[in-house]
Coordinates of C-alpha atoms and ligand atoms in Angstrom, one line a residue:
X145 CA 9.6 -33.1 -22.6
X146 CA 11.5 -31.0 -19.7
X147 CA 14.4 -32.9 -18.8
X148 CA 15.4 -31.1 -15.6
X149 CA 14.3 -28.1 -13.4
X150 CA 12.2 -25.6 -14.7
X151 CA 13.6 -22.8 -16.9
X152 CA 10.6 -20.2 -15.9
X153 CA 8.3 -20.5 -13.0
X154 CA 5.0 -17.5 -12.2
X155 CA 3.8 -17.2 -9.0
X156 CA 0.8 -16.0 -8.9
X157 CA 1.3 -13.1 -11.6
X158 CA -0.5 -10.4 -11.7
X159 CA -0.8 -7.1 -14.3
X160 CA -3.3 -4.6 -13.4
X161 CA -3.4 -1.0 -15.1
X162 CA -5.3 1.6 -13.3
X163 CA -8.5 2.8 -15.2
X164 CA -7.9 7.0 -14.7
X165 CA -11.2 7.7 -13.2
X166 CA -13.8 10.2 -14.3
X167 CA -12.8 13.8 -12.3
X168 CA -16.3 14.1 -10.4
X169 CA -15.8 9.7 -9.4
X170 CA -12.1 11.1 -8.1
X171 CA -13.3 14.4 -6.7
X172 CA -16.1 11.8 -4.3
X173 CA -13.1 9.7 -3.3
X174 CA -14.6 6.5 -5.6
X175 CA -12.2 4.1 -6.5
X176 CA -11.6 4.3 -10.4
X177 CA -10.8 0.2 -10.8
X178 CA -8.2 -1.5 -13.0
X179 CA -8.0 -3.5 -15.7
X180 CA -7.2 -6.9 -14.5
X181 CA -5.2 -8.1 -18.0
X182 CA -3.2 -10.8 -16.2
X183 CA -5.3 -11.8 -12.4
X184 CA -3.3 -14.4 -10.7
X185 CA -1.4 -16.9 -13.0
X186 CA 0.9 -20.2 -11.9
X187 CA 2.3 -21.8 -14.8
X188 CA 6.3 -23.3 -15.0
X189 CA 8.2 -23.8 -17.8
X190 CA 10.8 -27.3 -17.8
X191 CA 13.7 -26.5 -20.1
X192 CA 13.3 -28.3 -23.4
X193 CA 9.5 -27.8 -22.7
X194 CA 7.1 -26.6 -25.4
X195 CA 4.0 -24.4 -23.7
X196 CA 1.1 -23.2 -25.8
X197 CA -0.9 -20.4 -23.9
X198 CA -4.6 -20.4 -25.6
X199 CA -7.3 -17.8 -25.5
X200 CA -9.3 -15.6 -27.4
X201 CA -7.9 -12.0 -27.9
X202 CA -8.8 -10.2 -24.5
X203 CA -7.7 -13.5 -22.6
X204 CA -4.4 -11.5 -21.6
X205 CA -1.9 -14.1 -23.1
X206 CA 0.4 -11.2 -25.0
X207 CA 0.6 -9.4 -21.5
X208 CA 1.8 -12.6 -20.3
X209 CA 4.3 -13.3 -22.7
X210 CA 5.5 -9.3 -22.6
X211 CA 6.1 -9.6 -18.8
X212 CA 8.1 -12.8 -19.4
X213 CA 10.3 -10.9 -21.7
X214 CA 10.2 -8.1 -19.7
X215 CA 8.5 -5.3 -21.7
X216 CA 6.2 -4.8 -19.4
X217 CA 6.1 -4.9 -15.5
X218 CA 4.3 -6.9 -13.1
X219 CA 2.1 -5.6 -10.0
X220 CA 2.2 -8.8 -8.1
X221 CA 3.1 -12.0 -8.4
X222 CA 6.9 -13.6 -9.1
X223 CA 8.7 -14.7 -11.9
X224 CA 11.8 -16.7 -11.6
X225 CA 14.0 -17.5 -14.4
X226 CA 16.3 -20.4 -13.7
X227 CA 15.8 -20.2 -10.2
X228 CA 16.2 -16.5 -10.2
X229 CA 13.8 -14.0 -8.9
X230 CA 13.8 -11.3 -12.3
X231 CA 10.1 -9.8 -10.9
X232 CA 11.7 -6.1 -10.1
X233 CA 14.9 -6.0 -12.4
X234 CA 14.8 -3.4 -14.5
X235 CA 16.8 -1.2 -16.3
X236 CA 19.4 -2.1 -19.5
X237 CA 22.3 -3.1 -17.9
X238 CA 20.9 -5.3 -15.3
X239 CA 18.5 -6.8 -17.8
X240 CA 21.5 -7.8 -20.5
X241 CA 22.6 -11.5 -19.4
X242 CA 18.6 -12.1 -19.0
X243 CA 17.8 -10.7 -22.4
X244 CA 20.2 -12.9 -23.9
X245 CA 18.5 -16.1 -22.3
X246 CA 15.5 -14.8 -23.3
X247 CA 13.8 -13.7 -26.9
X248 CA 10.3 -12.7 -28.4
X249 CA 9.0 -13.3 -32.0
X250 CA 6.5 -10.9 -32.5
X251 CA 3.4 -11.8 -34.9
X252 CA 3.8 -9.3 -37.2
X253 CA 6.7 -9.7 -39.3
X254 CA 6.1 -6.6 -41.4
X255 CA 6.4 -4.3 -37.7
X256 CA 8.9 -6.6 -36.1
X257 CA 12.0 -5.6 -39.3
X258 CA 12.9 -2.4 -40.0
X259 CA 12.8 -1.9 -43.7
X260 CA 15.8 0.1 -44.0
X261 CA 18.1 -2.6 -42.8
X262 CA 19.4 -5.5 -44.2
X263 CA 18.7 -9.1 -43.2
X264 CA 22.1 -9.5 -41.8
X265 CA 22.0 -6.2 -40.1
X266 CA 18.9 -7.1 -38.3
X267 CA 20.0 -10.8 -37.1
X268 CA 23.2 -9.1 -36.0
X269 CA 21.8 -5.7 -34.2
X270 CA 21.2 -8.8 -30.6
X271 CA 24.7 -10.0 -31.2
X272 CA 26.6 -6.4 -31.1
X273 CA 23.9 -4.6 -28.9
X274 CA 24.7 -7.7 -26.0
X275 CA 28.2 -8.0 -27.4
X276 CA 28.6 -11.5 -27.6
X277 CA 30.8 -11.4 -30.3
X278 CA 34.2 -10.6 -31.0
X279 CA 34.8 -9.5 -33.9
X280 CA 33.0 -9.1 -37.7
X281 CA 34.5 -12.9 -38.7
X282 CA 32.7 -14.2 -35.6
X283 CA 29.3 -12.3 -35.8
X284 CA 29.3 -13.2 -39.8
X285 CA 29.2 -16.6 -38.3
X286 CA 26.2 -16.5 -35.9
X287 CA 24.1 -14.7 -38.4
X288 CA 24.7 -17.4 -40.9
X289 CA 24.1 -20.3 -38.0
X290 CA 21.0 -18.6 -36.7
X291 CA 19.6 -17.9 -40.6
X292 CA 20.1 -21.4 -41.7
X293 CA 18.8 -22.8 -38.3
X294 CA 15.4 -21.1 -39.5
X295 CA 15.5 -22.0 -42.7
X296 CA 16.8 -19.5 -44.9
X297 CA 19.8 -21.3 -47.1
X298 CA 22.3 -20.6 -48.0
X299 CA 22.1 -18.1 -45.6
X300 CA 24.5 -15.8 -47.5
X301 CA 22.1 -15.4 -49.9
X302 CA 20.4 -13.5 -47.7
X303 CA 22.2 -11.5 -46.2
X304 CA 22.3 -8.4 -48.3
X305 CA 18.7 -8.5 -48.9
X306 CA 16.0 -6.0 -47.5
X307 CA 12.8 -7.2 -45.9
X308 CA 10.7 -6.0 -48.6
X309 CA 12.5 -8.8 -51.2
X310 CA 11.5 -11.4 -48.6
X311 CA 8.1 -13.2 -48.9
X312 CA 6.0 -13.2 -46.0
X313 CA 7.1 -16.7 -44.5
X314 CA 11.2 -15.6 -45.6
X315 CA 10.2 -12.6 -43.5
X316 CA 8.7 -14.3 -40.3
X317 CA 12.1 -16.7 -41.1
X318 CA 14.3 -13.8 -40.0
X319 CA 12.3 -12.3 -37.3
X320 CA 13.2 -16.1 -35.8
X321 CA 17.0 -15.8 -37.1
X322 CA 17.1 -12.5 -34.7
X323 CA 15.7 -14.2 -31.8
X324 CA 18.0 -18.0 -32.0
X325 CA 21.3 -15.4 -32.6
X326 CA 21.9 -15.1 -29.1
X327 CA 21.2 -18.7 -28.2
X328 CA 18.2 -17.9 -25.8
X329 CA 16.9 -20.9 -23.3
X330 CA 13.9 -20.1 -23.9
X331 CA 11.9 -18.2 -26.9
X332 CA 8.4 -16.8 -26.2
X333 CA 6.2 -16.4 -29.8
X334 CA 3.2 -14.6 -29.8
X335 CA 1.0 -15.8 -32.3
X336 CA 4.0 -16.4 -34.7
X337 CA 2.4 -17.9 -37.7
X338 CA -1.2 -16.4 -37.3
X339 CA -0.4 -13.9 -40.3
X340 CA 0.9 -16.7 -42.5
X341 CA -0.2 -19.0 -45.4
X342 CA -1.4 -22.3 -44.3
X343 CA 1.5 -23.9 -46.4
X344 CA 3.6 -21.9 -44.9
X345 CA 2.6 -22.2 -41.2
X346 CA 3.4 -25.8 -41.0
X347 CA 7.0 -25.1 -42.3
X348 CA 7.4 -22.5 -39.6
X349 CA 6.2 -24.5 -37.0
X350 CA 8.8 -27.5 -38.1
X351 CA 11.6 -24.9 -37.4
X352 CA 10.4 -24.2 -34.1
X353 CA 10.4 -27.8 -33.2
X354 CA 13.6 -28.5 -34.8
X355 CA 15.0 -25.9 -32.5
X356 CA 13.6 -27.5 -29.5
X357 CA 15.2 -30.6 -31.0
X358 CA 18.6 -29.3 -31.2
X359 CA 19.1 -26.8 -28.9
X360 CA 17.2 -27.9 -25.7
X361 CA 15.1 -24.4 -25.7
X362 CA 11.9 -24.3 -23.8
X363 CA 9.2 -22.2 -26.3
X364 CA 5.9 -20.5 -24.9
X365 CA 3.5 -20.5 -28.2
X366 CA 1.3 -18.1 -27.7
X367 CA -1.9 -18.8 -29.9
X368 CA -5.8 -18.5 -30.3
X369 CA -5.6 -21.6 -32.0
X370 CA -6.2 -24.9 -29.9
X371 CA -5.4 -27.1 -33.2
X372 CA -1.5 -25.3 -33.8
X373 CA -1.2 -25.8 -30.1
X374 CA -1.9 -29.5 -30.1
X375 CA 0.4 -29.8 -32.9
X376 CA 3.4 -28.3 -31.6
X377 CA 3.3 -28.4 -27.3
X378 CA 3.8 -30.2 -24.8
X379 CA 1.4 -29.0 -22.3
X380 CA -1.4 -26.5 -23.1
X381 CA -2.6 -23.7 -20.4
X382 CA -6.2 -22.1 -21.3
X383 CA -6.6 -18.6 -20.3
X384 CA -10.0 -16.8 -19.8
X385 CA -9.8 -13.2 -19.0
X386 CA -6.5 -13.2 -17.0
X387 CA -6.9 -16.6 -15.3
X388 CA -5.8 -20.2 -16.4
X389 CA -9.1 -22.0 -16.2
X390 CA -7.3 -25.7 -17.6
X391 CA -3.7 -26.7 -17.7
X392 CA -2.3 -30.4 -18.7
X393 CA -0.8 -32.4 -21.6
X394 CA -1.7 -31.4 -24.9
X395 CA -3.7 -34.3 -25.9
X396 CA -5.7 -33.9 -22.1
X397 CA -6.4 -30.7 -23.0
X398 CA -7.6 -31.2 -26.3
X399 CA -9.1 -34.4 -26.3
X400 CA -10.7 -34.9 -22.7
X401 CA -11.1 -30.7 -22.1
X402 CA -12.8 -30.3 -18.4
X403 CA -13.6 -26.9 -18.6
X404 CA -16.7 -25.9 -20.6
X405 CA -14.6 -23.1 -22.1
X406 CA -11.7 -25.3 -23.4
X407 CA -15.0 -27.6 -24.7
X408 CA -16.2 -24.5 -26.7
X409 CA -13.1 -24.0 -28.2
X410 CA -12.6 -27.1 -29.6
X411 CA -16.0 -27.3 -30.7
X412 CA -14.6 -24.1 -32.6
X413 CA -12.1 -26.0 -34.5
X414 CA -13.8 -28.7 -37.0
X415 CA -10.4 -30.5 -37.8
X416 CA -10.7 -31.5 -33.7
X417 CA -14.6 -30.7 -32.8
X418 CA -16.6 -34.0 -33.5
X419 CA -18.3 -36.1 -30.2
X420 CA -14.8 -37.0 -28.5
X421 CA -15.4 -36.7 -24.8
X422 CA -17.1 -34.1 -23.3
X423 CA -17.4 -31.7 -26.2
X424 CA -21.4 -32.5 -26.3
X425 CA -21.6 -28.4 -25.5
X426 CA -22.6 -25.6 -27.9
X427 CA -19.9 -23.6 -29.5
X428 CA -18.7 -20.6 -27.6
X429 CA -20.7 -17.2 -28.6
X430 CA -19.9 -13.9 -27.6
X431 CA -16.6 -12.2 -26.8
X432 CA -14.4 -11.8 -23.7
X433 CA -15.9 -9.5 -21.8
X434 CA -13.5 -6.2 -20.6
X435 CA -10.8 -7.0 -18.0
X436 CA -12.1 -3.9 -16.4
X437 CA -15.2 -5.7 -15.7
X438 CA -14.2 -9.2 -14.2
X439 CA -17.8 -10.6 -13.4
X440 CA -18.2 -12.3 -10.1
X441 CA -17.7 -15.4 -9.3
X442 CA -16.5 -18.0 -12.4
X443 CA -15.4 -14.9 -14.6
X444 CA -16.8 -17.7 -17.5
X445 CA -20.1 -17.7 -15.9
X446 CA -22.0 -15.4 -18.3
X447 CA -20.8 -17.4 -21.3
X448 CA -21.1 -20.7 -20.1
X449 CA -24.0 -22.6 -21.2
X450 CA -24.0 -24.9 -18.1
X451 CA -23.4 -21.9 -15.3
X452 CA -25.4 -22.4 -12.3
X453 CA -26.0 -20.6 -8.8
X454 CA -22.7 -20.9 -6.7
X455 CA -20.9 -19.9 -10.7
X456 CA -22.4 -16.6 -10.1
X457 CA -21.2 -16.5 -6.4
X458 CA -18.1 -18.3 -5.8
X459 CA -14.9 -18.2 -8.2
X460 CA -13.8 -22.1 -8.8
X461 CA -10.2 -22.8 -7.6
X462 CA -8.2 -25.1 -9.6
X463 CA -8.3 -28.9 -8.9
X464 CA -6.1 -31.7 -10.2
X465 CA -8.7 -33.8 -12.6
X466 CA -5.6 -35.9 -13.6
X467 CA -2.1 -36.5 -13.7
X468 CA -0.4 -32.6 -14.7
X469 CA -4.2 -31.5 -15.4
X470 CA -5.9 -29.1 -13.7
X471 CA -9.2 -27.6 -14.4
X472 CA -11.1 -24.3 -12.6
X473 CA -14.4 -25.2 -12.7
X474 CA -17.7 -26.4 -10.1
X475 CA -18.3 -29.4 -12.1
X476 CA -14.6 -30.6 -12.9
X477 CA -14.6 -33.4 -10.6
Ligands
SF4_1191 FE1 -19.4 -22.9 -16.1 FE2 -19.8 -22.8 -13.5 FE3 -17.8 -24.2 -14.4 FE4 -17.7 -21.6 -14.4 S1 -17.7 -22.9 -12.6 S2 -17.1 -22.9 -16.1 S3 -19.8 -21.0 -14.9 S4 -20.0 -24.6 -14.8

């Protein structure tokens, strides 16, 4: 659980990409629209804190987690990183002691190494590229620390090796190693074990909350998966097509859901579905629809098997339906 302030705060973050309009619809003046990925998010971060961001693929949770680590740019909104406001910093230089707080494990393992290099090569490229090391006795040091933090031991045995003599979960292993080399506060992992072996993914999930455990960093797990993010968070936020429709504890979330989406979801997952609570619902159908097209009113509303008038009309604001847990939705309270 958080132990002090937060280590990330959004205010109200928003991504929108223009939609290049057709040349007779710009010609006539007509607006040509955006894509609203990411439409208006709150959500903190306590340091120490474990944050699982859920949603189907559409939802805009990887735009989240790429504005956090600042590969892509915001068009409203703030985002404060230990009290600081990082919204407009750009550029290399001015982005070096933040990238070092900060880290990314992508999903794909196989993308995220280059094949050419060696594991020790690619823990080390964050360590020399930020130069937080002195010299080659020093940086041998924090590639070992970081390789046997994720598991790979002994890490010299690894360090000469190329990704492709690496099994898939060894591989995922060192795409962690890179991030923990520079000691972030705060690691953001997009769907990190989703291409993974179920033996495998609870193994990597155990390293992610031994790190938690020993080094006090906050994680956003970014997921589809409401079981893996019961397992490992703290809190769980539930996005729906750029908005967070639910936010609370893990075991709120999962077990006494309030929004009809979070309900479908579970209902998704047999290991969690069953009668608990409120998950009397049927099972989710359909797909996201396109953030170019956010529907009016509750953007859930033409999926929702309980919409009514004022869904179709009025977009629900959050409100509190228990202690940390928030719900957007008409019939929450
Ligand atoms: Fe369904 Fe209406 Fe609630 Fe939206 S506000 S989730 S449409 S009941």
């Amino acid at each position: 659980m958080p132990d002090t302030a937060d280590v990330l705060c959004l205010e109200s973050l928003h991504v929108h990409f223009p939609i290049q309009g057709r040349l007779f619809d710009r010609l006539r003046g007509r607006p040509a629209g955006a894509v609203r990925a990411v439409d208006g998010i709150d959500l903190n971060i306590g340091r120490g804190e474990i944050v699982a961001l859920v949603g189907e693929s559409g939802s805009g949770k990887t735009t989240v987690g790429r504005v956090i680590t600042k590969l892509a740019q915001p068009t409203g909104g703030r985002m404060l990183f230990d009290g600081r406001d990082m919204t407009s910093v750009q550029g290399s230089s001015a982005l070096r002691p933040y990238r070092h707080r900060v880290q990314m494990i992508f999903q794909d393992a196989y993308q995220a190494l280059n094949p050419r290099h060696t594991v020790f090569d690619i823990v080390a490229e964050p360590l020399r590229s930020l130069r937080l090391v002195e010299d080659g006795k020093q940086l041998a040091e924090r590639v070992g620390e970081a390789l046997a933090s994720a598991g790979l031991n002994p890490p010299g045995d690894f360090f000469a090796r190329f990704p492709h003599e690496l099994s898939g979960g060894q591989r995922q292993r060192v795409v962690i190693a890179g991030a923990l080399a520079v000691r972030p506060e705060l690691i953001v992992a997009d769907e990190p074990v989703s291409m993974l072996d179920v033996s495998i993914r609870a193994q990597i999930l155990q390293v992610l909350v031994d790190l938690r455990a020993k080094h006090n960093m906050a994680l956003l797990f970014i997921t589809h998966d409401l079981p893996l993010a019961w397992l490992i968070a703290d809190r769980i936020a539930v996005l729906y097509l750029g908005k967070l429709v639910e936010i609370g504890s893990a075991d709120e979330v999962t077990f006494n859901p309030r929004h009809p989406y979070t309900v479908a979801l579970r209902n998704a997952t047999p290991q969690i579905g069953g009668n608990v609570g409120r998950a009397e619902l049927p099972a989710l159908q359909g797909e996201v629809p396109s953030a170019a097209r956010v529907p009016k009113g509750c953007r859930f509303h033409p999926r929702c098997p309980v919409a009514f008038d004022r869904c179709r009309e009025e977009e629900p604001p959050p409100v509190e339906v228990g202690s940390g847990h928030t719900a957007a939705c008409w019939l929450a309270t």
